[in-house]
Amino acid sequence: MLSRRYLAMWCAVILLAACALLAATHHLSWFWIIVPVALVALGLFDLTQQRHAILRNYPLWGHFRFLFEFIRPEIRQYFVEDDTDEKPFSRAQRSIVYQRAKNDVDSRPYGTELDVKAVAHEWISHSLAPTKVDSHDFRIVVGPDRAQPYSMSIFNVSAMSFGSLSANAIMALNLGAKKGNFAHDTGEGSMSKYHREHGGDIIWEIASGYFGCRNDDGTFSAEKFARQAAEPQVKMIEVKLSQGAKPGHGGVLPAAKITPEIAETRGVPMGRDCISPATHSEFSSPRGLLEFVDRLRTLSGGKPTGFKLCIGHPWEFFGIAKAMLETGILPDFIVVDGAEGGTGAAPLEFTDHVGVPLQEGLLLVHNTLVGIGLRQRIRIGASGKMITAFDITKTLAIGADWVNAARGFMFAVVIHPKLLQLFNRSLFRLLNMIPKRDGVMLATA
Ligand SMILES: Cc1cc2nc3c(=O)[nH]c(=O)nc-3n(C[C@H](O)[C@H](O)[C@H](O)COP(=O)(O)O)c2cc1C
């Protein structure tokens, strides 16, 4: 007990004894004894608890470690890290989104802060005769030969489901899509009423849980699918095979997070975990995948239909390519997600070490399609840390036709003016619920 580890504890005991003595001799109010009593009680609690080894070994002292850990991110972020250091997104990347979302000045004086001699530095070679473009609304037609082709922007909102994002975030993203004339991917949580509020173009993602088009036993319901897919707002259908942050994992939305609205949107019961299995129950082979894609396309009335995946074993993608040649069934598009992608939640091992990063995955998909002579007929989308126009250009240069961003749009949503408007409107409603009194003016939106 005389070890230095207990020094703080002994100091607290001595302080308690001294305060008690002073209080007993009327030199100190008994009130002040609260502090040493609390310290000794905390020390005794630390000594007897079995959760934290640090606190048991270093009663009282140990709390400093937790305090410093608590403020560590802020200290690193504000004082230690460089603007380009942080992962997954640097301060420089986040700042440019904030500035552009607020329409603030985003140009930079004085020159680049990047080390242009660094090994991984990337650049584009410019031309002495830059092309003149008539429109900056860059678009590409997906499924040109289908009944309902879609003219797609080259920059869109990547899949993030209602459930992983709040209703306000979904509405803000969809309004952005509407105003900017780009597409908003529902993510696997299906299409909620919040996706419909502003009428921005929707890509409906169908994952292994078949949310929004499932029977009670979790299997695919063609009838429910056809009903929702027919909505004019739905422009394309995307079968999700995997996503970069957790390929092959599936997912769980815990029962505690399932609100009545989420349950209604997904078509799942309340009070039970909502499971996305690791694989689809509708198919189990490349040929089966293509037949499913074709079936969805027919059920949707000829809307472009494709699939999203993060590349794993190359030969599995080659298997899909072989099935395309054998069956003649082609997806209208393939979205390649990089292992560097984000998620609502995933185990660390999956996030850090499973799946092929975007550049390698995209090159594999693009080159395979070129090699089998189908590249002209299948569009390729790509996602993985798209923030600036350079990220888009680079990705288009190595084979994509368009890109999607998820987390980049999340940064923008945090301070999107529409959100402020929504907040003001809610505040206004809230204020209006307060009974009016004479002489009290209520705020107006
Ligand atoms: C909060 C969140 C939820 C996501 N939910 C889905 C999803 O439901 N379906 C899906 O295919 N991808 C999902 N993703 C992955 C993104 O669509 C995207 O592929 C990935 O994050 C890479 O893009 P980013 O680097 O721009 O974030 C989600 C990502 C985030 C951050």
Tab-separated table of C-alpha atoms and ligand atoms in Angstrom:
chain	number	residue	atom	x	y	z
A	1	MET	CA	0.000	0.000	0.000
A	2	LEU	CA	3.003	2.322	0.212
A	3	SER	CA	3.698	2.088	-3.481
A	4	ARG	CA	3.914	5.323	-5.443
A	5	ARG	CA	0.844	4.143	-7.332
A	6	TYR	CA	-1.250	5.042	-4.292
A	7	LEU	CA	0.321	8.443	-3.713
A	8	ALA	CA	-2.737	10.373	-4.880
A	9	MET	CA	-4.933	8.195	-2.691
A	10	TRP	CA	-2.768	8.809	0.378
A	11	CYS	CA	-2.723	12.545	-0.332
A	12	ALA	CA	-6.547	12.497	-0.402
A	13	VAL	CA	-6.647	10.614	2.924
A	14	ILE	CA	-4.196	13.071	4.523
A	15	LEU	CA	-6.219	16.002	3.131
A	16	LEU	CA	-9.363	14.475	4.600
A	17	ALA	CA	-7.714	14.064	8.022
A	18	ALA	CA	-6.368	17.635	7.935
A	19	CYS	CA	-9.744	19.107	6.912
A	20	ALA	CA	-11.520	17.058	9.600
A	21	LEU	CA	-9.054	18.336	12.207
A	22	LEU	CA	-9.463	21.956	11.076
A	23	ALA	CA	-13.228	21.632	11.024
A	24	ALA	CA	-13.252	20.028	14.497
A	25	THR	CA	-11.203	22.956	15.828
A	26	HIS	CA	-13.545	25.446	14.101
A	27	HIS	CA	-10.846	26.712	11.704
A	28	LEU	CA	-12.784	25.472	8.670
A	29	SER	CA	-16.442	25.016	7.823
A	30	TRP	CA	-17.584	21.355	7.753
A	31	PHE	CA	-18.887	22.149	4.259
A	32	TRP	CA	-15.371	21.993	2.803
A	33	ILE	CA	-14.902	18.421	3.954
A	34	ILE	CA	-17.059	17.391	0.971
A	35	VAL	CA	-14.095	17.679	-1.390
A	36	PRO	CA	-11.640	15.293	0.375
A	37	VAL	CA	-14.509	12.909	1.216
A	38	ALA	CA	-15.452	12.770	-2.487
A	39	LEU	CA	-11.816	12.200	-3.473
A	40	VAL	CA	-11.338	9.379	-0.959
A	41	ALA	CA	-14.662	7.810	-1.983
A	42	LEU	CA	-13.663	7.985	-5.653
A	43	GLY	CA	-10.258	6.464	-4.824
A	44	LEU	CA	-11.896	3.592	-2.919
A	45	PHE	CA	-14.286	3.047	-5.796
A	46	ASP	CA	-11.339	2.967	-8.237
A	47	LEU	CA	-9.552	0.423	-6.034
A	48	THR	CA	-12.491	-1.950	-5.884
A	49	GLN	CA	-13.993	-1.657	-9.384
A	50	GLN	CA	-13.088	-4.348	-11.923
A	51	ARG	CA	-13.627	-2.584	-15.259
A	52	HIS	CA	-10.527	-0.410	-15.717
A	53	ALA	CA	-7.105	-1.875	-14.858
A	54	ILE	CA	-5.579	1.637	-14.949
A	55	LEU	CA	-7.906	2.970	-12.250
A	56	ARG	CA	-7.504	-0.106	-10.062
A	57	ASN	CA	-3.719	0.194	-10.214
A	58	TYR	CA	-3.596	3.990	-10.038
A	59	PRO	CA	-6.623	5.155	-8.022
A	60	LEU	CA	-7.405	8.848	-8.592
A	61	TRP	CA	-4.250	9.380	-10.728
A	62	GLY	CA	-5.679	7.180	-13.436
A	63	HIS	CA	-8.434	9.657	-14.217
A	64	PHE	CA	-5.888	12.017	-15.760
A	65	ARG	CA	-5.298	9.468	-18.488
A	66	PHE	CA	-8.998	9.429	-19.366
A	67	LEU	CA	-9.147	13.212	-19.224
A	68	PHE	CA	-6.252	13.555	-21.663
A	69	GLU	CA	-7.680	10.889	-23.933
A	70	PHE	CA	-10.948	12.802	-23.923
A	71	ILE	CA	-9.379	16.019	-25.187
A	72	ARG	CA	-6.798	14.290	-27.435
A	73	PRO	CA	-8.782	14.601	-30.699
A	74	GLU	CA	-9.264	18.347	-30.226
A	75	ILE	CA	-5.628	18.899	-29.233
A	76	ARG	CA	-4.466	16.955	-32.296
A	77	GLN	CA	-6.961	18.602	-34.597
A	78	TYR	CA	-6.420	22.198	-33.492
A	79	PHE	CA	-2.730	22.269	-32.552
A	80	VAL	CA	-0.759	19.265	-33.750
A	81	GLU	CA	-1.963	18.026	-37.131
A	82	ASP	CA	-1.207	19.557	-40.459
A	83	ASP	CA	-4.101	20.649	-42.704
A	84	THR	CA	-3.422	17.691	-44.977
A	85	ASP	CA	-2.738	15.070	-42.289
A	86	GLU	CA	-5.995	13.790	-40.939
A	87	LYS	CA	-7.735	10.556	-41.930
A	88	PRO	CA	-10.200	9.667	-43.360
A	89	PHE	CA	-10.548	13.292	-44.515
A	90	SER	CA	-8.063	16.075	-43.932
A	91	ARG	CA	-8.977	19.491	-42.647
A	92	ALA	CA	-8.223	20.855	-46.125
A	93	GLN	CA	-10.733	18.456	-47.703
A	94	ARG	CA	-13.429	19.213	-45.164
A	95	SER	CA	-12.857	22.954	-45.362
A	96	ILE	CA	-13.277	23.086	-49.125
A	97	VAL	CA	-16.662	21.353	-48.794
A	98	TYR	CA	-17.775	23.730	-46.064
A	99	GLN	CA	-16.693	26.759	-48.104
A	100	ARG	CA	-18.420	25.591	-51.255
A	101	ALA	CA	-21.579	24.534	-49.420
A	102	LYS	CA	-21.795	28.032	-47.948
A	103	ASN	CA	-20.862	29.751	-51.213
A	104	ASP	CA	-17.852	31.255	-49.437
A	105	VAL	CA	-14.693	32.249	-51.279
A	106	ASP	CA	-12.873	28.995	-52.000
A	107	SER	CA	-9.881	30.235	-53.950
A	108	ARG	CA	-6.496	30.174	-52.259
A	109	PRO	CA	-3.827	32.857	-52.328
A	110	TYR	CA	-0.075	32.317	-52.544
A	111	GLY	CA	0.155	28.787	-53.968
A	112	THR	CA	-0.204	25.130	-53.105
A	113	GLU	CA	0.446	23.835	-49.615
A	114	LEU	CA	1.117	20.364	-50.991
A	115	ASP	CA	4.604	18.987	-51.422
A	116	VAL	CA	4.692	18.653	-55.208
A	117	LYS	CA	7.867	16.549	-54.947
A	118	ALA	CA	6.272	13.996	-52.593
A	119	VAL	CA	6.173	10.406	-53.846
A	120	ALA	CA	2.364	10.115	-54.017
A	121	HIS	CA	1.741	13.613	-55.393
A	122	GLU	CA	-0.668	13.563	-58.338
A	123	TRP	CA	-1.295	16.128	-61.037
A	124	ILE	CA	-3.026	16.636	-64.375
A	125	SER	CA	-1.154	17.787	-67.456
A	126	HIS	CA	-2.910	20.779	-68.950
A	127	SER	CA	-3.106	21.718	-72.598
A	128	LEU	CA	-1.868	24.901	-74.230
A	129	ALA	CA	-5.168	24.993	-76.100
A	130	PRO	CA	-7.876	24.359	-73.508
A	131	THR	CA	-11.188	23.081	-74.865
A	132	LYS	CA	-14.124	25.451	-74.800
A	133	VAL	CA	-17.203	23.798	-73.335
A	134	ASP	CA	-20.723	25.071	-73.958
A	135	SER	CA	-22.212	23.654	-70.784
A	136	HIS	CA	-20.777	22.762	-67.431
A	137	ASP	CA	-23.624	20.386	-66.752
A	138	PHE	CA	-21.621	17.262	-67.567
A	139	ARG	CA	-23.888	14.280	-68.128
A	140	ILE	CA	-23.848	10.762	-69.492
A	141	VAL	CA	-26.753	8.654	-70.751
A	142	VAL	CA	-27.138	5.369	-68.885
A	143	GLY	CA	-29.071	2.576	-70.625
A	144	PRO	CA	-29.414	4.453	-73.951
A	145	ASP	CA	-31.228	1.513	-75.543
A	146	ARG	CA	-33.650	0.894	-72.666
A	147	ALA	CA	-37.252	2.037	-72.509
A	148	GLN	CA	-36.420	4.746	-69.946
A	149	PRO	CA	-32.758	5.795	-70.318
A	150	TYR	CA	-31.375	8.190	-67.716
A	151	SER	CA	-29.234	11.242	-68.376
A	152	MET	CA	-26.958	11.100	-65.357
A	153	SER	CA	-24.784	13.829	-63.873
A	154	ILE	CA	-21.133	12.869	-63.491
A	155	PHE	CA	-21.303	13.741	-59.758
A	156	ASN	CA	-24.047	12.307	-57.539
A	157	VAL	CA	-24.995	11.472	-53.971
A	158	SER	CA	-23.776	7.988	-53.100
A	159	ALA	CA	-25.884	5.408	-51.271
A	160	MET	CA	-26.668	6.271	-47.638
A	161	SER	CA	-29.864	4.868	-46.230
A	162	PHE	CA	-32.608	6.469	-44.196
A	163	GLY	CA	-31.762	5.017	-40.808
A	164	SER	CA	-28.060	5.608	-41.113
A	165	LEU	CA	-28.982	9.225	-41.943
A	166	SER	CA	-31.734	11.261	-40.312
A	167	ALA	CA	-34.888	12.448	-42.043
A	168	ASN	CA	-33.529	16.012	-42.232
A	169	ALA	CA	-30.293	14.834	-43.829
A	170	ILE	CA	-32.204	12.791	-46.414
A	171	MET	CA	-34.416	15.764	-47.255
A	172	ALA	CA	-31.437	18.122	-47.511
A	173	LEU	CA	-29.550	15.735	-49.801
A	174	ASN	CA	-32.557	15.189	-52.015
A	175	LEU	CA	-33.227	18.909	-52.251
A	176	GLY	CA	-29.578	19.376	-53.233
A	177	ALA	CA	-30.004	16.707	-55.911
A	178	LYS	CA	-33.109	18.431	-57.197
A	179	LYS	CA	-31.514	21.876	-57.327
A	180	GLY	CA	-28.241	20.647	-58.790
A	181	ASN	CA	-29.900	18.227	-61.220
A	182	PHE	CA	-27.994	15.180	-60.034
A	183	ALA	CA	-29.057	11.819	-58.600
A	184	HIS	CA	-29.549	10.687	-55.028
A	185	ASP	CA	-28.980	7.006	-54.228
A	186	THR	CA	-31.339	5.704	-51.534
A	187	GLY	CA	-28.863	3.263	-49.999
A	188	GLU	CA	-30.195	-0.094	-48.987
A	189	GLY	CA	-32.839	1.293	-46.604
A	190	SER	CA	-35.306	1.903	-49.472
A	191	MET	CA	-37.199	5.053	-50.398
A	192	SER	CA	-38.798	6.939	-47.525
A	193	LYS	CA	-41.310	9.760	-47.601
A	194	TYR	CA	-38.346	12.087	-46.979
A	195	HIS	CA	-36.808	11.049	-50.299
A	196	ARG	CA	-40.063	12.049	-51.966
A	197	GLU	CA	-40.537	15.444	-50.336
A	198	HIS	CA	-38.459	17.453	-52.841
A	199	GLY	CA	-38.644	15.171	-55.856
A	200	GLY	CA	-34.900	14.921	-56.662
A	201	ASP	CA	-33.903	12.041	-58.973
A	202	ILE	CA	-33.616	8.727	-57.118
A	203	ILE	CA	-31.522	5.644	-57.699
A	204	TRP	CA	-33.197	2.874	-55.768
A	205	GLU	CA	-30.707	0.476	-54.236
A	206	ILE	CA	-31.803	-3.110	-53.618
A	207	ALA	CA	-29.572	-4.998	-51.206
A	208	SER	CA	-29.783	-8.472	-49.680
A	209	GLY	CA	-32.484	-7.377	-47.196
A	210	TYR	CA	-34.769	-6.339	-50.115
A	211	PHE	CA	-36.019	-3.419	-48.035
A	212	GLY	CA	-39.111	-1.803	-49.479
A	213	CYS	CA	-39.718	-4.847	-51.703
A	214	ARG	CA	-39.693	-7.829	-49.356
A	215	ASN	CA	-42.120	-10.438	-48.158
A	216	ASP	CA	-42.541	-11.041	-44.445
A	217	ASP	CA	-39.949	-13.812	-44.553
A	218	GLY	CA	-37.336	-11.465	-46.051
A	219	THR	CA	-37.513	-12.795	-49.607
A	220	PHE	CA	-37.901	-10.541	-52.655
A	221	SER	CA	-41.398	-9.382	-53.584
A	222	ALA	CA	-41.694	-8.659	-57.298
A	223	GLU	CA	-45.056	-7.017	-56.811
A	224	LYS	CA	-43.861	-4.525	-54.174
A	225	PHE	CA	-40.758	-3.828	-56.224
A	226	ALA	CA	-42.711	-3.082	-59.391
A	227	ARG	CA	-45.053	-0.728	-57.531
A	228	GLN	CA	-42.280	1.489	-56.135
A	229	ALA	CA	-39.945	1.195	-59.137
A	230	ALA	CA	-42.701	2.594	-61.353
A	231	GLU	CA	-42.625	5.939	-59.544
A	232	PRO	CA	-41.360	8.580	-62.001
A	233	GLN	CA	-38.879	9.885	-59.405
A	234	VAL	CA	-37.023	6.544	-59.503
A	235	LYS	CA	-34.601	6.806	-62.425
A	236	MET	CA	-32.400	3.726	-62.049
A	237	ILE	CA	-32.219	0.476	-60.059
A	238	GLU	CA	-29.002	-0.639	-58.367
A	239	VAL	CA	-28.436	-4.111	-56.943
A	240	LYS	CA	-25.963	-3.874	-54.093
A	241	LEU	CA	-23.523	-6.765	-53.896
A	242	SER	CA	-21.091	-5.160	-51.478
A	243	GLN	CA	-19.682	-1.848	-50.278
A	244	GLY	CA	-16.038	-0.982	-49.761
A	245	ALA	CA	-16.132	-0.326	-46.027
A	246	LYS	CA	-17.464	-3.797	-45.184
A	247	PRO	CA	-17.494	-6.076	-48.241
A	248	GLY	CA	-19.067	-9.448	-47.628
A	249	HIS	CA	-20.297	-8.459	-44.195
A	250	GLY	CA	-23.962	-7.574	-44.570
A	251	GLY	CA	-25.303	-5.378	-41.812
A	252	VAL	CA	-27.567	-4.913	-38.820
A	253	LEU	CA	-29.739	-1.978	-37.852
A	254	PRO	CA	-30.290	-2.658	-34.136
A	255	ALA	CA	-33.904	-2.853	-32.923
A	256	ALA	CA	-33.342	0.147	-30.660
A	257	LYS	CA	-32.691	2.376	-33.685
A	258	ILE	CA	-35.767	1.294	-35.654
A	259	THR	CA	-38.434	3.977	-35.554
A	260	PRO	CA	-41.967	3.389	-36.906
A	261	GLU	CA	-40.993	5.402	-40.027
A	262	ILE	CA	-37.898	3.292	-40.686
A	263	ALA	CA	-39.926	0.115	-40.151
A	264	GLU	CA	-42.577	1.314	-42.594
A	265	THR	CA	-40.024	2.377	-45.230
A	266	ARG	CA	-38.092	-0.875	-45.044
A	267	GLY	CA	-41.103	-3.127	-44.550
A	268	VAL	CA	-39.687	-4.697	-41.386
A	269	PRO	CA	-41.257	-5.239	-37.944
A	270	MET	CA	-40.503	-2.965	-34.992
A	271	GLY	CA	-38.643	-4.305	-31.979
A	272	ARG	CA	-36.429	-6.725	-33.911
A	273	ASP	CA	-32.916	-6.209	-35.328
A	274	CYS	CA	-33.085	-5.432	-39.037
A	275	ILE	CA	-30.628	-7.777	-40.746
A	276	SER	CA	-29.028	-7.441	-44.179
A	277	PRO	CA	-27.610	-10.905	-44.907
A	278	ALA	CA	-24.105	-11.157	-46.382
A	279	THR	CA	-25.508	-12.632	-49.623
A	280	HIS	CA	-28.668	-12.344	-51.701
A	281	SER	CA	-31.333	-15.047	-51.469
A	282	GLU	CA	-32.509	-14.402	-55.061
A	283	PHE	CA	-29.330	-15.656	-56.750
A	284	SER	CA	-26.122	-17.470	-55.984
A	285	SER	CA	-24.136	-17.359	-59.242
A	286	PRO	CA	-22.968	-14.739	-61.792
A	287	ARG	CA	-25.611	-15.937	-64.206
A	288	GLY	CA	-28.235	-15.651	-61.451
A	289	LEU	CA	-27.113	-12.093	-60.719
A	290	LEU	CA	-27.528	-11.062	-64.358
A	291	GLU	CA	-30.930	-12.717	-64.595
A	292	PHE	CA	-32.003	-10.851	-61.453
A	293	VAL	CA	-30.759	-7.553	-62.924
A	294	ASP	CA	-32.722	-8.271	-66.082
A	295	ARG	CA	-35.821	-9.168	-64.102
A	296	LEU	CA	-35.664	-5.921	-62.122
A	297	ARG	CA	-35.196	-3.973	-65.345
A	298	THR	CA	-38.301	-5.557	-66.830
A	299	LEU	CA	-40.323	-5.101	-63.622
A	300	SER	CA	-39.321	-1.419	-63.476
A	301	GLY	CA	-40.578	-0.796	-66.994
A	302	GLY	CA	-37.157	-0.597	-68.621
A	303	LYS	CA	-35.253	1.657	-66.220
A	304	PRO	CA	-31.466	1.299	-66.361
A	305	THR	CA	-30.442	-1.414	-63.901
A	306	GLY	CA	-26.988	-2.354	-62.696
A	307	PHE	CA	-25.045	-3.385	-59.626
A	308	LYS	CA	-22.628	-1.958	-57.080
A	309	LEU	CA	-19.681	-3.842	-55.655
A	310	CYS	CA	-16.292	-3.529	-54.087
A	311	ILE	CA	-13.880	-5.794	-55.954
A	312	GLY	CA	-12.605	-8.779	-53.970
A	313	HIS	CA	-11.222	-11.858	-55.757
A	314	PRO	CA	-10.587	-10.715	-59.368
A	315	TRP	CA	-11.697	-14.094	-60.732
A	316	GLU	CA	-15.165	-13.553	-59.260
A	317	PHE	CA	-15.592	-10.433	-61.360
A	318	PHE	CA	-14.182	-12.314	-64.349
A	319	GLY	CA	-16.906	-14.900	-63.667
A	320	ILE	CA	-19.555	-12.178	-63.971
A	321	ALA	CA	-17.935	-10.945	-67.188
A	322	LYS	CA	-17.956	-14.489	-68.571
A	323	ALA	CA	-21.642	-14.832	-67.675
A	324	MET	CA	-22.359	-11.603	-69.582
A	325	LEU	CA	-20.774	-13.075	-72.683
A	326	GLU	CA	-22.543	-16.415	-72.276
A	327	THR	CA	-26.024	-15.078	-71.532
A	328	GLY	CA	-25.922	-11.826	-73.476
A	329	ILE	CA	-27.556	-10.170	-70.448
A	330	LEU	CA	-25.791	-6.913	-69.648
A	331	PRO	CA	-26.161	-4.623	-66.674
A	332	ASP	CA	-26.599	-1.017	-67.752
A	333	PHE	CA	-23.997	0.079	-65.229
A	334	ILE	CA	-21.580	-1.128	-62.592
A	335	VAL	CA	-20.660	1.039	-59.611
A	336	VAL	CA	-17.226	0.258	-58.184
A	337	ASP	CA	-16.783	1.188	-54.535
A	338	GLY	CA	-13.285	1.450	-53.076
A	339	ALA	CA	-12.190	-0.216	-49.847
A	340	GLU	CA	-11.538	3.303	-48.552
A	341	GLY	CA	-15.310	3.937	-48.573
A	342	GLY	CA	-17.374	4.890	-45.561
A	343	THR	CA	-20.278	3.266	-43.751
A	344	GLY	CA	-22.790	3.783	-40.958
A	345	ALA	CA	-21.068	1.011	-38.954
A	346	ALA	CA	-18.629	-1.841	-39.618
A	347	PRO	CA	-16.087	-3.950	-37.751
A	348	LEU	CA	-12.601	-2.438	-37.810
A	349	GLU	CA	-11.034	-5.439	-39.565
A	350	PHE	CA	-13.416	-5.054	-42.502
A	351	THR	CA	-13.019	-1.300	-42.719
A	352	ASP	CA	-9.244	-1.447	-42.571
A	353	HIS	CA	-8.266	-4.625	-44.382
A	354	VAL	CA	-10.978	-6.168	-46.581
A	355	GLY	CA	-11.580	-5.253	-50.228
A	356	VAL	CA	-9.673	-3.678	-53.111
A	357	PRO	CA	-9.142	0.119	-53.081
A	358	LEU	CA	-10.958	2.171	-55.704
A	359	GLN	CA	-8.138	2.785	-58.167
A	360	GLU	CA	-7.218	-0.903	-58.479
A	361	GLY	CA	-10.857	-2.070	-58.469
A	362	LEU	CA	-11.895	0.456	-61.091
A	363	LEU	CA	-8.962	-0.422	-63.353
A	364	LEU	CA	-9.872	-4.099	-63.102
A	365	VAL	CA	-13.530	-3.523	-64.007
A	366	HIS	CA	-12.768	-1.045	-66.804
A	367	ASN	CA	-10.029	-3.189	-68.354
A	368	THR	CA	-12.063	-6.382	-68.142
A	369	LEU	CA	-14.983	-4.747	-69.947
A	370	VAL	CA	-12.628	-3.297	-72.567
A	371	GLY	CA	-11.040	-6.736	-72.976
A	372	ILE	CA	-14.338	-8.510	-73.618
A	373	GLY	CA	-15.568	-5.745	-75.910
A	374	LEU	CA	-18.454	-4.574	-73.688
A	375	ARG	CA	-17.089	-1.326	-72.279
A	376	GLN	CA	-19.087	0.812	-74.715
A	377	ARG	CA	-22.329	-0.812	-73.622
A	378	ILE	CA	-21.885	-0.714	-69.834
A	379	ARG	CA	-21.412	2.495	-67.860
A	380	ILE	CA	-19.131	2.584	-64.831
A	381	GLY	CA	-19.701	4.645	-61.689
A	382	ALA	CA	-17.091	4.972	-58.943
A	383	SER	CA	-17.033	5.997	-55.298
A	384	GLY	CA	-14.331	6.501	-52.703
A	385	LYS	CA	-13.369	9.852	-51.202
A	386	MET	CA	-14.529	12.103	-54.033
A	387	ILE	CA	-14.250	15.663	-52.781
A	388	THR	CA	-12.820	17.981	-55.420
A	389	ALA	CA	-13.068	18.284	-59.181
A	390	PHE	CA	-9.549	16.851	-59.311
A	391	ASP	CA	-10.783	13.648	-57.620
A	392	ILE	CA	-13.576	13.430	-60.205
A	393	THR	CA	-11.308	14.108	-63.181
A	394	LYS	CA	-8.682	11.631	-62.035
A	395	THR	CA	-11.315	8.917	-61.581
A	396	LEU	CA	-12.875	9.603	-64.978
A	397	ALA	CA	-9.402	9.483	-66.501
A	398	ILE	CA	-8.778	5.968	-65.219
A	399	GLY	CA	-12.055	4.567	-66.479
A	400	ALA	CA	-15.196	5.813	-64.712
A	401	ASP	CA	-18.132	7.500	-66.459
A	402	TRP	CA	-19.417	9.169	-63.318
A	403	VAL	CA	-18.597	9.355	-59.605
A	404	ASN	CA	-20.617	9.311	-56.407
A	405	ALA	CA	-19.772	10.899	-53.049
A	406	ALA	CA	-21.214	9.950	-49.677
A	407	ARG	CA	-19.186	11.515	-46.891
A	408	GLY	CA	-18.397	14.619	-48.931
A	409	PHE	CA	-22.134	15.315	-49.116
A	410	MET	CA	-22.445	14.598	-45.408
A	411	PHE	CA	-20.000	17.447	-44.695
A	412	ALA	CA	-22.072	19.726	-46.906
A	413	VAL	CA	-25.323	18.760	-45.204
A	414	VAL	CA	-24.116	19.798	-41.763
A	415	ILE	CA	-24.166	23.420	-42.742
A	416	HIS	CA	-26.503	23.371	-45.734
A	417	PRO	CA	-28.587	26.562	-45.721
A	418	LYS	CA	-31.720	24.494	-46.259
A	419	LEU	CA	-31.065	22.779	-42.975
A	420	LEU	CA	-30.914	26.136	-41.305
A	421	GLN	CA	-34.202	26.975	-42.977
A	422	LEU	CA	-35.685	23.724	-41.715
A	423	PHE	CA	-34.376	24.523	-38.267
A	424	ASN	CA	-35.898	27.977	-38.414
A	425	ARG	CA	-39.177	26.515	-39.572
A	426	SER	CA	-39.204	23.972	-36.722
A	427	LEU	CA	-38.263	26.695	-34.275
A	428	PHE	CA	-41.049	28.831	-35.634
A	429	ARG	CA	-43.523	25.975	-35.209
A	430	LEU	CA	-42.254	25.353	-31.730
A	431	LEU	CA	-42.584	29.001	-30.806
A	432	ASN	CA	-46.077	29.034	-32.180
A	433	MET	CA	-47.004	26.233	-29.828
A	434	ILE	CA	-46.272	28.509	-26.878
A	435	PRO	CA	-49.548	30.178	-25.848
A	436	LYS	CA	-49.575	33.774	-27.085
A	437	ARG	CA	-49.761	36.467	-24.463
A	438	ASP	CA	-50.701	40.103	-24.999
A	439	GLY	CA	-47.738	42.220	-25.851
A	440	VAL	CA	-45.518	39.227	-26.729
A	441	MET	CA	-44.507	39.169	-30.393
A	442	LEU	CA	-43.735	35.725	-31.767
A	443	ALA	CA	-40.802	35.258	-34.100
A	444	THR	CA	-41.609	34.862	-37.758
A	445	ALA	CA	-39.681	32.641	-40.133
B	1	LIG	C1	-23.362	6.867	-43.370
B	1	LIG	C2	-23.117	6.000	-44.564
B	1	LIG	C3	-24.081	5.076	-44.958
B	1	LIG	C4	-23.876	4.275	-46.082
B	1	LIG	N1	-24.853	3.409	-46.483
B	1	LIG	C5	-24.692	2.710	-47.624
B	1	LIG	C6	-25.746	1.900	-48.130
B	1	LIG	O1	-26.837	1.811	-47.567
B	1	LIG	N2	-25.526	1.209	-49.284
B	1	LIG	C7	-24.332	1.303	-49.973
B	1	LIG	O2	-24.190	0.692	-51.017
B	1	LIG	N3	-23.323	2.073	-49.517
B	1	LIG	C8	-23.475	2.776	-48.378
B	1	LIG	N4	-22.471	3.599	-47.951
B	1	LIG	C9	-21.241	3.685	-48.747
B	1	LIG	C10	-21.283	4.900	-49.687
B	1	LIG	O3	-22.375	4.852	-50.549
B	1	LIG	C11	-20.010	5.005	-50.533
B	1	LIG	O4	-19.975	3.909	-51.414
B	1	LIG	C12	-18.722	5.032	-49.734
B	1	LIG	O5	-18.858	5.707	-48.515
B	1	LIG	C13	-17.605	5.715	-50.531
B	1	LIG	O6	-17.912	7.045	-50.767
B	1	LIG	P1	-17.282	8.265	-49.895
B	1	LIG	O7	-15.819	7.991	-49.799
B	1	LIG	O8	-17.626	9.477	-50.719
B	1	LIG	O9	-17.924	8.241	-48.552
B	1	LIG	C14	-22.666	4.390	-46.822
B	1	LIG	C15	-21.696	5.319	-46.407
B	1	LIG	C16	-21.913	6.111	-45.307
B	1	LIG	C17	-20.857	7.117	-44.909
